[in-house]
Coordinates of C-alpha atoms and ligand atoms in Angstrom, one line a residue:
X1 CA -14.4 21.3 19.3
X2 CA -12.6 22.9 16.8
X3 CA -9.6 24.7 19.5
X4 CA -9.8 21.6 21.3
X5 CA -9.1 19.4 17.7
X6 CA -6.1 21.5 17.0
X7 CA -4.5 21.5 21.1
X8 CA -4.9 18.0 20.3
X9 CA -3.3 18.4 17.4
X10 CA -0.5 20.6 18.2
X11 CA 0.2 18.3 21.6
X12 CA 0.6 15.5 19.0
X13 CA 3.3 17.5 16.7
X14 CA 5.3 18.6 20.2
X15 CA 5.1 14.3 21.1
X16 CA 6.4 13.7 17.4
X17 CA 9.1 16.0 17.6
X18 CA 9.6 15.2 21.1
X19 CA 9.8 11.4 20.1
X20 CA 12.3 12.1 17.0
X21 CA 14.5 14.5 19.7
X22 CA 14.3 11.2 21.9
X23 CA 15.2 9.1 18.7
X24 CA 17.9 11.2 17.9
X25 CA 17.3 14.2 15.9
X26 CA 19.9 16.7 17.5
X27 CA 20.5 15.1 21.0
X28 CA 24.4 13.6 19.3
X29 CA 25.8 17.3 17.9
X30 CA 28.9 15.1 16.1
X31 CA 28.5 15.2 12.4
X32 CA 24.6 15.0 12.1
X33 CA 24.1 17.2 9.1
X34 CA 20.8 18.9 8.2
X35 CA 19.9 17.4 11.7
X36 CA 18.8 21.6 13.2
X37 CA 16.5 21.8 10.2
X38 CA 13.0 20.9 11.8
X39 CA 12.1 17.8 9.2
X40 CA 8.8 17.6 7.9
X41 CA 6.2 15.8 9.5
X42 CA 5.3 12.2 8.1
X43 CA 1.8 10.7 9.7
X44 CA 2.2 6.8 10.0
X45 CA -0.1 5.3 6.8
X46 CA -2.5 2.6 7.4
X47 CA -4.0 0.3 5.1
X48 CA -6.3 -2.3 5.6
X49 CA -6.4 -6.1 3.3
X50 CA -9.3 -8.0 3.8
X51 CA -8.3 -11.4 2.4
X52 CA -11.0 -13.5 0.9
X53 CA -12.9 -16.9 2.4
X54 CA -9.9 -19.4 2.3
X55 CA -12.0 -22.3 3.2
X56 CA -13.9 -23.0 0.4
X57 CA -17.0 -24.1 1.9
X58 CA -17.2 -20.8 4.1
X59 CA -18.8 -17.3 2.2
X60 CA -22.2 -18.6 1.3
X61 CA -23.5 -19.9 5.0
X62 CA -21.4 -17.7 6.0
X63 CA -21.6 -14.4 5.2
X64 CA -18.5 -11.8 5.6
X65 CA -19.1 -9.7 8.4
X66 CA -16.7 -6.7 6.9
X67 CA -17.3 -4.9 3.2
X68 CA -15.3 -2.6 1.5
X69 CA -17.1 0.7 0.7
X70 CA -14.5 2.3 -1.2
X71 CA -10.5 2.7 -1.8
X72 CA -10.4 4.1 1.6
X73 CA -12.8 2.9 3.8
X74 CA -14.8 0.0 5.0
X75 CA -17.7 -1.1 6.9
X76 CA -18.2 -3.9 10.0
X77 CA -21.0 -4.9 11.4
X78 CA -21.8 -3.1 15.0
X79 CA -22.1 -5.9 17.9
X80 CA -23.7 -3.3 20.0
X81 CA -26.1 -2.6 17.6
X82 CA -27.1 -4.8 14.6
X83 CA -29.1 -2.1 12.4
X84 CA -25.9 0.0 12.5
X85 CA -22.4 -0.5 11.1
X86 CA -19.3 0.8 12.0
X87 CA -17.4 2.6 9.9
X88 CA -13.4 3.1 9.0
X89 CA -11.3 5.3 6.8
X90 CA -7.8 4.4 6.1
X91 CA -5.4 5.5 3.6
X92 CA -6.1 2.2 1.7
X93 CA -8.8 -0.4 2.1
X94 CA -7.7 -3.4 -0.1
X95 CA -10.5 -5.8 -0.6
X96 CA -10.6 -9.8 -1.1
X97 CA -9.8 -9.7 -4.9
X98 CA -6.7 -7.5 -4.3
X99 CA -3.3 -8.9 -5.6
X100 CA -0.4 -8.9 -4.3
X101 CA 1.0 -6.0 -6.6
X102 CA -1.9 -4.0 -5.3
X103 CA -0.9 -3.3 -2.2
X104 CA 3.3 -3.6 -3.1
X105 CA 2.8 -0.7 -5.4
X106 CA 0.2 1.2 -3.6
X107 CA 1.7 1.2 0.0
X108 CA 5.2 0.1 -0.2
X109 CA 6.6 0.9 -3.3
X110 CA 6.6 4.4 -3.1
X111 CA 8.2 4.7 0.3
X112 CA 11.2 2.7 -0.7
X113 CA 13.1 5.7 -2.4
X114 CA 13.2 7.5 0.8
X115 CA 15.9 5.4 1.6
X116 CA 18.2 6.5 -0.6
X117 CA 17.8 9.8 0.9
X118 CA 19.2 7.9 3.9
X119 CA 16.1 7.9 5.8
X120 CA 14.3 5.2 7.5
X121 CA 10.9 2.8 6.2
X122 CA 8.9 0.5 7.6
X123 CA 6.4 -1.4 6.9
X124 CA 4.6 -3.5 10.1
X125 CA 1.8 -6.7 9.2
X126 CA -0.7 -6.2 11.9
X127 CA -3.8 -8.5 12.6
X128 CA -5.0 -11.9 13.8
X129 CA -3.7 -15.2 13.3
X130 CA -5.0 -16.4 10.5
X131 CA -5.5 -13.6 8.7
X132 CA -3.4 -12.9 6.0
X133 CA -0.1 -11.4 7.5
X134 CA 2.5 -13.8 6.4
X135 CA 0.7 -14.0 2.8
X136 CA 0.7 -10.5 2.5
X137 CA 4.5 -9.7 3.6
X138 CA 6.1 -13.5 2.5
X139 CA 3.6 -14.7 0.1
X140 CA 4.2 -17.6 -1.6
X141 CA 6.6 -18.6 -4.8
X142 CA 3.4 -17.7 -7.2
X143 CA 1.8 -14.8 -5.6
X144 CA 5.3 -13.1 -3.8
X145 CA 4.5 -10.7 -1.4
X146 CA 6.3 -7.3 -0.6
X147 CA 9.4 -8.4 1.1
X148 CA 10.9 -10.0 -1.9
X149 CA 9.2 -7.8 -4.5
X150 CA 10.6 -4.2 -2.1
X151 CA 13.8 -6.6 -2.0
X152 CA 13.9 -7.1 -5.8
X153 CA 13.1 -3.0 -6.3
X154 CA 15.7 -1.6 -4.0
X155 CA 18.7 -4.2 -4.6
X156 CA 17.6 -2.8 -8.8
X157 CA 17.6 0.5 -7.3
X158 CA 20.9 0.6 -5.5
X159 CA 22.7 -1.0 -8.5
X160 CA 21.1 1.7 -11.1
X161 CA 22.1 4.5 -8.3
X162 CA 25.2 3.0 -6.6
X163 CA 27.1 2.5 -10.5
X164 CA 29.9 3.4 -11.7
X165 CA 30.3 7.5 -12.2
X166 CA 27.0 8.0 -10.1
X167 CA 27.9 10.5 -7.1
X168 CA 27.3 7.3 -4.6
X169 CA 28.2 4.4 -4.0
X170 CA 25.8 1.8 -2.4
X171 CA 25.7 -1.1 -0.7
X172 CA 23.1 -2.6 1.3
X173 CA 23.2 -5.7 4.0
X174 CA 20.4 -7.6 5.6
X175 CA 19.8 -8.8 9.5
X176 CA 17.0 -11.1 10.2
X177 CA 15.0 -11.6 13.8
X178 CA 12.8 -12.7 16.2
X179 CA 11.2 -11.7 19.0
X180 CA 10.4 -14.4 20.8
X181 CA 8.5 -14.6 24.3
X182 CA 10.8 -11.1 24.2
X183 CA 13.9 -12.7 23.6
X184 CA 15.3 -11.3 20.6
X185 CA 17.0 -13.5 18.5
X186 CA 19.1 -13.9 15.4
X187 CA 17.8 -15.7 12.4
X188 CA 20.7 -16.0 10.7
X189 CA 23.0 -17.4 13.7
X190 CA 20.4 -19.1 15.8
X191 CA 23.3 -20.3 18.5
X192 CA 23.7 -16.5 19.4
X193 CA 21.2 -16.4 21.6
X194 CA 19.3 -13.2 23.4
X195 CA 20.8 -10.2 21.8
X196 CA 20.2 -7.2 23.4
X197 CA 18.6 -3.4 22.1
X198 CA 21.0 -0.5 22.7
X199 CA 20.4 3.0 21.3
X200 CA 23.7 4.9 20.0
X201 CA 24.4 8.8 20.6
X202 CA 22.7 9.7 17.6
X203 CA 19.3 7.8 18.7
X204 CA 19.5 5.2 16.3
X205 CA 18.5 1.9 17.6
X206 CA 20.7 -0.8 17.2
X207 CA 21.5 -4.5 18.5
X208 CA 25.1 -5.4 18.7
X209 CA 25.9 -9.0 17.5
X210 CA 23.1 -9.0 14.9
X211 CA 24.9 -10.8 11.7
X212 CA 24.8 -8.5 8.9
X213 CA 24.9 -9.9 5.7
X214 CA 25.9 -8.1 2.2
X215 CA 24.0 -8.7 -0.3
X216 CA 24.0 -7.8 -4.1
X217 CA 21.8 -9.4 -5.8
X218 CA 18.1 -11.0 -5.0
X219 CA 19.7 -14.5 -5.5
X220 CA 22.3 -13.4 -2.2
X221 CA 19.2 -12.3 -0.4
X222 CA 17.6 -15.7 -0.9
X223 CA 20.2 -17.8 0.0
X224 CA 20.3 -16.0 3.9
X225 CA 16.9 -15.7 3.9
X226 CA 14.9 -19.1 3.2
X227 CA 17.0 -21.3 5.3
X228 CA 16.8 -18.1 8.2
X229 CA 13.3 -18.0 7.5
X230 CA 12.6 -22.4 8.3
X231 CA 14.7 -21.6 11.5
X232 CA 11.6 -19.1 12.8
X233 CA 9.6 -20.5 15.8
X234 CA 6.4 -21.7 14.8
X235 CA 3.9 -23.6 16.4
X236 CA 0.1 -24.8 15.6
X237 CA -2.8 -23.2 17.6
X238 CA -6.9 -24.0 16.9
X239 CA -6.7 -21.1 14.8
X240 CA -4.0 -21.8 12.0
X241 CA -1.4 -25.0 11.7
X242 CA 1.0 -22.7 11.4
X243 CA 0.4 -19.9 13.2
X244 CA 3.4 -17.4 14.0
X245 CA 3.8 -16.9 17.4
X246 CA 7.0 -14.7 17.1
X247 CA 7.5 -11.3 15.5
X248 CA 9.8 -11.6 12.7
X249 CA 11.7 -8.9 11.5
X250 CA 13.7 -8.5 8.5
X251 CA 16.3 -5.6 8.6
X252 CA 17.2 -3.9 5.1
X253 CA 20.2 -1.2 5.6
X254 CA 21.5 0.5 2.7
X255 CA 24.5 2.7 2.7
X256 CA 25.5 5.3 1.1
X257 CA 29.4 6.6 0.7
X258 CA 29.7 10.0 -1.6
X259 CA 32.6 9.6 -4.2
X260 CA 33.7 13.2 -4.5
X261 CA 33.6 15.8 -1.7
X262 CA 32.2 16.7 0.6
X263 CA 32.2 12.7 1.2
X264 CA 29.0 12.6 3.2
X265 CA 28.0 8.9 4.0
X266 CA 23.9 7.9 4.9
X267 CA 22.3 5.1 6.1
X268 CA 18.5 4.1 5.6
X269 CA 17.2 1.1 7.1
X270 CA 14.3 -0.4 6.6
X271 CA 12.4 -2.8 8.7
X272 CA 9.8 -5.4 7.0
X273 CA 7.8 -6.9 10.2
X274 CA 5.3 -10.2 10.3
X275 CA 4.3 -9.3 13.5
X276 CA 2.5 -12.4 15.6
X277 CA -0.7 -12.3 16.2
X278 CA -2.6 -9.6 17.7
X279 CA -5.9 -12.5 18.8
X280 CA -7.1 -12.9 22.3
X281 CA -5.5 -15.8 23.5
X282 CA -8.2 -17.0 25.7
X283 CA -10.4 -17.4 22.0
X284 CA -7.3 -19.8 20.7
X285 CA -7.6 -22.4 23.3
X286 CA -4.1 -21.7 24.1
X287 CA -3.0 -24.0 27.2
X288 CA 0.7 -24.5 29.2
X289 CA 3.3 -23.1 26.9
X290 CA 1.2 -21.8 24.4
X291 CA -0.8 -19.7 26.7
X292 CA 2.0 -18.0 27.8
X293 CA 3.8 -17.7 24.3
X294 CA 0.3 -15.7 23.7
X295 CA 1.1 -13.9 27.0
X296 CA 4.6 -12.4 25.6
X297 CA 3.3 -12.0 22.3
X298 CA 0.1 -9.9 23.7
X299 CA 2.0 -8.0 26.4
X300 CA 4.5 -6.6 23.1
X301 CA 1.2 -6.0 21.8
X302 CA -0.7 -4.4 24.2
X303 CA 2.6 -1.9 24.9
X304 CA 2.4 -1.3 21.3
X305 CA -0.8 -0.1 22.1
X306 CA -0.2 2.1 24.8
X307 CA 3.1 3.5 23.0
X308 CA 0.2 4.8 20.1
X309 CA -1.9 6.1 22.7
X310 CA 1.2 8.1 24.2
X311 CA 2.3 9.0 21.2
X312 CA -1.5 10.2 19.6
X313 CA -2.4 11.7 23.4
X314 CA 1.4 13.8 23.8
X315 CA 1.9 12.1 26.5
X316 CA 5.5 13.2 28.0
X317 CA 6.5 9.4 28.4
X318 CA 6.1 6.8 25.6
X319 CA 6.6 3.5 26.5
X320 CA 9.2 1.9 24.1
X321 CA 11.2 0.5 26.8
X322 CA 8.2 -2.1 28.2
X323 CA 8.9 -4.4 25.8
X324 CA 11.4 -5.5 23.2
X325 CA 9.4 -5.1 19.9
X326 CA 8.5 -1.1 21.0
X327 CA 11.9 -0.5 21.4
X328 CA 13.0 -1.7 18.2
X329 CA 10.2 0.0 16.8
X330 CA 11.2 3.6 18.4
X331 CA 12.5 5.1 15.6
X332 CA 9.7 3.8 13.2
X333 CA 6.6 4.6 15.4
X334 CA 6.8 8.5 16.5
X335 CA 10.2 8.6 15.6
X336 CA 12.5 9.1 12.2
X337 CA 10.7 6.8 9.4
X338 CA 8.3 6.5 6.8
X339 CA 5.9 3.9 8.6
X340 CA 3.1 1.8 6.7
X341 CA 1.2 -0.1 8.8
X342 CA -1.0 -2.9 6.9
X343 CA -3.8 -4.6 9.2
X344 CA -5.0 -7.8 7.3
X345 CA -8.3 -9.0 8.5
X346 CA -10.7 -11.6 7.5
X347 CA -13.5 -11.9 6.3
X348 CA -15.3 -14.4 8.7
X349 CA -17.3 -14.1 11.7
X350 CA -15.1 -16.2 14.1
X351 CA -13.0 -13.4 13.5
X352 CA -15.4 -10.6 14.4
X353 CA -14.0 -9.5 18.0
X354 CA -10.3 -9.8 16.4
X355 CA -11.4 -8.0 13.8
X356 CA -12.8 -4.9 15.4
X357 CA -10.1 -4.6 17.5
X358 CA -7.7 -4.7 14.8
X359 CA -9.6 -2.1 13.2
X360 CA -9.1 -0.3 16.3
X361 CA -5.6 -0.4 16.7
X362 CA -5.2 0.6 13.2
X363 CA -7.7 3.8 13.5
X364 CA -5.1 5.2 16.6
X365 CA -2.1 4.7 14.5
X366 CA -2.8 6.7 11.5
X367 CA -2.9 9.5 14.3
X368 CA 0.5 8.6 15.0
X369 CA 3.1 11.5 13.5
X370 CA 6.7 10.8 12.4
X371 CA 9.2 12.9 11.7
X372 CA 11.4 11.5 9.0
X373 CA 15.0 12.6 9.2
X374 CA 18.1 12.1 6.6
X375 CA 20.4 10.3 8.5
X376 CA 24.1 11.9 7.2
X377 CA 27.2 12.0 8.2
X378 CA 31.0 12.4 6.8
X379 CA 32.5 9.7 6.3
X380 CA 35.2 9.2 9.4
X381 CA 38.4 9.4 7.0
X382 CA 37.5 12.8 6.4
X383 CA 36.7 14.0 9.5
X384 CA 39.9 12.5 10.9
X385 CA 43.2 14.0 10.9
X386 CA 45.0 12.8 7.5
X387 CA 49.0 13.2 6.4
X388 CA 48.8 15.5 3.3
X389 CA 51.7 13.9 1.2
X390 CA 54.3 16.4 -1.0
X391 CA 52.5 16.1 -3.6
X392 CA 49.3 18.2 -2.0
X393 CA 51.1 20.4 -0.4
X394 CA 53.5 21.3 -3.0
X395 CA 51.3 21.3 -6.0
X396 CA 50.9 19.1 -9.3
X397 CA 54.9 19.4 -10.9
X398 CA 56.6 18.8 -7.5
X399 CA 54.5 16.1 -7.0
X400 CA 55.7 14.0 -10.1
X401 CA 59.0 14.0 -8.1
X402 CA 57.7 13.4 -5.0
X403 CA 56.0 10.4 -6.0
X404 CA 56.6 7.5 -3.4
X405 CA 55.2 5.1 -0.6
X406 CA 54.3 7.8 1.7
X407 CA 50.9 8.1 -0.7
X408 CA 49.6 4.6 0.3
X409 CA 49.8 6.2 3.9
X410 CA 46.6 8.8 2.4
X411 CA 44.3 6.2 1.0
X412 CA 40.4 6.1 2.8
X413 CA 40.4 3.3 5.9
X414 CA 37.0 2.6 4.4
X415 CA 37.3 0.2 0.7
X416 CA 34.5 2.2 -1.1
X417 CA 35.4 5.3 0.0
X418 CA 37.7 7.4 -2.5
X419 CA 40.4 9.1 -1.1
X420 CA 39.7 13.1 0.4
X421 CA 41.1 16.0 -1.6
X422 CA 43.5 18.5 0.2
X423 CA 40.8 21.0 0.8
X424 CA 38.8 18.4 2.8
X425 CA 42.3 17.2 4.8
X426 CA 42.8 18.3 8.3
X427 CA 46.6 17.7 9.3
X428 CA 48.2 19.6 12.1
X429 CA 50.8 20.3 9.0
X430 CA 47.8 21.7 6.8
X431 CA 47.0 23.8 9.9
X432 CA 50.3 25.1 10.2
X433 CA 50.7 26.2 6.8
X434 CA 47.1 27.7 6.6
X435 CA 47.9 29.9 9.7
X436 CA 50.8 31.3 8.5
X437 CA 51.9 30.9 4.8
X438 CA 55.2 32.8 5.3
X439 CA 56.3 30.2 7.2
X440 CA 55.8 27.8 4.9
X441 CA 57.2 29.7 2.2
X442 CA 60.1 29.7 4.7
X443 CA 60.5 26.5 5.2
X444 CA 60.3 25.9 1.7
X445 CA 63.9 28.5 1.0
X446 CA 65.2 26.7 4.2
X447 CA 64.5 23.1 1.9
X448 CA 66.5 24.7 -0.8
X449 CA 69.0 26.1 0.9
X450 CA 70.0 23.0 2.7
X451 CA 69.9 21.1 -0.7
X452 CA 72.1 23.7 -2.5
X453 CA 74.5 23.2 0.4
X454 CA 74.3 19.5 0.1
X455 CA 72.4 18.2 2.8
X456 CA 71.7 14.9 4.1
X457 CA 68.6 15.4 5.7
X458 CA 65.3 14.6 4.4
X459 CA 63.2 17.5 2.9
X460 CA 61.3 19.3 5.9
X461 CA 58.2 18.6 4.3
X462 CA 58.3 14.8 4.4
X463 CA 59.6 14.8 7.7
X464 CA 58.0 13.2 10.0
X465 CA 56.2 15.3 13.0
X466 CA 58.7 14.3 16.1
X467 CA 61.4 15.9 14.0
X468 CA 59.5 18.5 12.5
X469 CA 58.8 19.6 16.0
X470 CA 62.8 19.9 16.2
X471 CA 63.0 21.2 13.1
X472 CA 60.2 24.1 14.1
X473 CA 62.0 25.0 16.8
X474 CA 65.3 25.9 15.0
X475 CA 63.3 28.0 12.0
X476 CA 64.2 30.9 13.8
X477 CA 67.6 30.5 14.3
X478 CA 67.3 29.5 10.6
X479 CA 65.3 32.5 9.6
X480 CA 67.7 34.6 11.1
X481 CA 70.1 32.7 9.1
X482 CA 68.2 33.4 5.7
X483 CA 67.8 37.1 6.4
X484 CA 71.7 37.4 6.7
X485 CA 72.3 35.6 3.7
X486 CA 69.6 37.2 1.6
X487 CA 71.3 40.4 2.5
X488 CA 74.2 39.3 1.4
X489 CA 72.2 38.2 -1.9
X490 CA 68.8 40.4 -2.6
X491 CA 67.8 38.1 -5.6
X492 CA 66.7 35.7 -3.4
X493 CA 63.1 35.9 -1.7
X494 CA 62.5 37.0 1.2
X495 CA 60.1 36.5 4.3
X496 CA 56.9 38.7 4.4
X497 CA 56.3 38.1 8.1
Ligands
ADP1 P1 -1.2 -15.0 9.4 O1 0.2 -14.8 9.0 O2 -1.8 -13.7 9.6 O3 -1.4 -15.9 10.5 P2 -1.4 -16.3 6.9 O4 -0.7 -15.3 6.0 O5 -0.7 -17.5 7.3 O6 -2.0 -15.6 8.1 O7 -2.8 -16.6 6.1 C1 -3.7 -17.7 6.6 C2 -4.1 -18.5 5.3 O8 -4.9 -17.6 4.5 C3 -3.0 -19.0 4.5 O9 -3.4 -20.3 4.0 C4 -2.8 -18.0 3.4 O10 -2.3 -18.6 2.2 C5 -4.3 -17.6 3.2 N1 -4.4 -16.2 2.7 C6 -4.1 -15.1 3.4 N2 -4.3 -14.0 2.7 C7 -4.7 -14.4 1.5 C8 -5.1 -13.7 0.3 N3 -5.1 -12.4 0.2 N4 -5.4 -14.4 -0.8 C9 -5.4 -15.8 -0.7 N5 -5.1 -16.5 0.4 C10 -4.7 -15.8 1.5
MG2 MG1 1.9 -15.7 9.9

């Protein structure tokens, strides 16, 4: 059992690193840095919140068919077998009296500051209608739940790490969605319509059109997200008035710009999902349009599923593409983040099948392996070819002469970046003089020469590169030129080449 455990465990660390590959890791060579080293494996956490009795008549004729054994691990009543239970161990088990810090600073908290590494986070509400999701990842004004408390940390965070004379600065935007009978659409501009889910060169999924909205403070936040929030599709079902039957997704991306060289930029994004929910419709007395709501909303599901089974089994295909929510989730599930998955469950007996099977689910992911990568790059102004002005080229007291509006031609395309040094520069000028620094010093006599005879031309330096070309082609003849007059007067320095 033991050789078959670890094939079964090895086939699971080639699908991980065969997934992260697929999300990106390597596959786009430009400018992924650190991407060859093999990152560290990161398994998918799964906790478990058992909310309490909410109808306050239920607990004492009805009994709660799940109890908490521990931290970690709980136990269910078997259906199969009622002198038996069935037992679970997840890396939390948070119980009815749990509070909403609990499981913030337990599970969330501490995944946040991989971000700031420029890696990816998320954190997924699994579970039935009815049983706790929204509370646990909205909550309400008096008991807030994670997304505005890991909003309130992080936009902290950012400020503390992003200020002034830190090594980075930060800024971080927010996208809000839903996926709706696998439409997915944008919370912030509902008239947008179906957006669609593209994957860029690097793996990183993405959806063009998505509003992006900057936000600095938790007051900026709030004022996109609560009136995003009343646009989200609702409806009532037997099971809850105000059951979800969309999967709402909240899309924190915080970037990263270095101030000094080697101006690396990173991105981390990190995804807060209510999922809808995970019930069997035919329980819910769904009819007409509601029924088939549940359809869309259990087909996502049950891919979700099958993309945990691929992913725990090694399978060579995973199945993100089946459905819009797996394919926004590719590079959280098997792919480059720090995933927490919480299933809320409750404590009732109506809930018992929903229950087991949430249980279920959540036992296969925790399988599920991730390999968390940074996500870094250079910054495009210096990667691009730049015009070094005088001033770099000739040094710090030239420059005070040289002074003048060619410098605003240097400054970074991008507002937070600070401008590259020299060193960093890549101009077919700085190439020039780096293969050959005769020539420059050349060109440099030739400068001099041309102003002691009392030219009119521009210094060759500054010129600009149609007529340096010109210029370049007459050195020679120039050089010749030089060599004949520093015959005629040795003081003067000559060419090495
Ligand atoms: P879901 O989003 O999974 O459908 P909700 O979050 O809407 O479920 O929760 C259903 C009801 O139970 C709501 O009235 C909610 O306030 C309440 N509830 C859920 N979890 C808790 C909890 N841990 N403590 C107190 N009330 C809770
Ligand atoms: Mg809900």
């Amino acid at each position: 059992m033991a050789a078959g455990g670890s094939t079964q465990q090895r086939r699971r660390e080639m699908a991980a690193a065969s997934a992260a590959a697929i999300s990106g890791a390597g596959r786009c060579r430009l400018s992924k840095i650190g991407a060859t080293r093999r990152p560290p494996p990161a398994r998918v956490r799964v906790a478990v919140r058992l909310r309490p009795f909410v109808d306050g008549t239920a607990g004492a004729s009805d009994p709660p068919c799940v109890r908490g054994m521990d931290s970690c691990s709980l136990e269910i009543a078997n259906w199969r077998n009622h002198q038996e239970t069935l037992k679970y161990q997840f890396d939390a088990f948070y119980g009815e009296r749990s509070t909403q810090q609990d499981i913030y600073a337990g599970s969330v908290q501490p995944i946040l500051r991989h971000l700031l590494e420029g890696q990816n986070a998320s954190v997924l509400a699994y579970g039935p209608t009815g049983a706790g999701k929204t509370h646990t990842m909205l909550g309400s004004p008096e008991q807030p739940g994670v997304i505005p408390r890991a909003l309130m940390d992080l936009l902290q965070l950012t400020r503390e790490e992003g200020a002034e004379g830190r090594p980075w600065a930060l800024s971080v935007t927010m996208s809000y969605l839903e996926i709706y009978q696998e439409k997915v659409l944008d919370l912030l501009d509902p008239a947008s319509g179906d957006l669609v889910i593209r994957e860029d060169c690097r793996g990183n999924i993405l959806i063009p059109g998505l509003s992006q909205k900057p936000i600095s403070s938790f007051a900026d936040f709030e004022r996109h997200f609560l009136p995003a929030s009343r646009n989200r599709t609702v409806g009532a079902t037997r099971l809850n008035q105000r059951s979800s039957r969309s999967h709402a997704v909240l899309l924190v991306k915080v970037d990263q710009r270095e101030r000094l060289a080697p101006f690396r930029q990173r991105e981390g994004k990190l995804y807060l999902i209510d999922l809808a929910g995970s019930e069997d419709n035919r329980r819910t007395g769904n009819k007409g349009l509601r029924l088939k709501e549940s359809g869309a909303i259990n087909t996502s599901l049950f891919v979700l599923g099958k993309v945990v089974d691929a992913l725990n089994q090694g399978l060579p295909r995973v199945p993100y593409r089946d459905s819009k929510l797996t394919r926004l989730l590719q590079d959280s599930l098997g792919g480059s983040a720090h995933s927490i998955l919480i299933a809320n469950i409750a404590p009732e007996r109506r809930f018992y099948l929903d229950t087991v099977s949430a249980l279920n689910f959540a036992a296969r992911s925790k399988e599920v392996i991730n390999r968390p990568f940074t996500n870094e790059s250079l910054q495009p102004h210096a990667l691009g070819p730049v015009k070094l002005s005088q001033k770099e080229l000739l040094g710090p007291p030239e420059a005070k002469r040289a002074r003048g509006p060619e410098e605003e031609e240097i400054g970074s395309p991008e507002p937070m970046a600070a401008p590259a040094s020299a060193s960093q520069k890549l101009s077919p000028l700085q190439k020039l003089s780096s293969m050959d620094p005769a020539m420059l010093e050349r060109l440099l006599s030739l400068d001099r020469l041309l102003a002691s005879q009392g030219s009119q031309g521009a210094p060759l330096l500054s010129t600009p590169k149609r007529e340096r070309m010109v210029l370049m082609k007459t050195v020679e003849e120039k050089d010749l030129e030089i060599e004949f007059r520093s015959r005629q007067h040795p003081q003067m320095p000559r060419s090495t080449s």
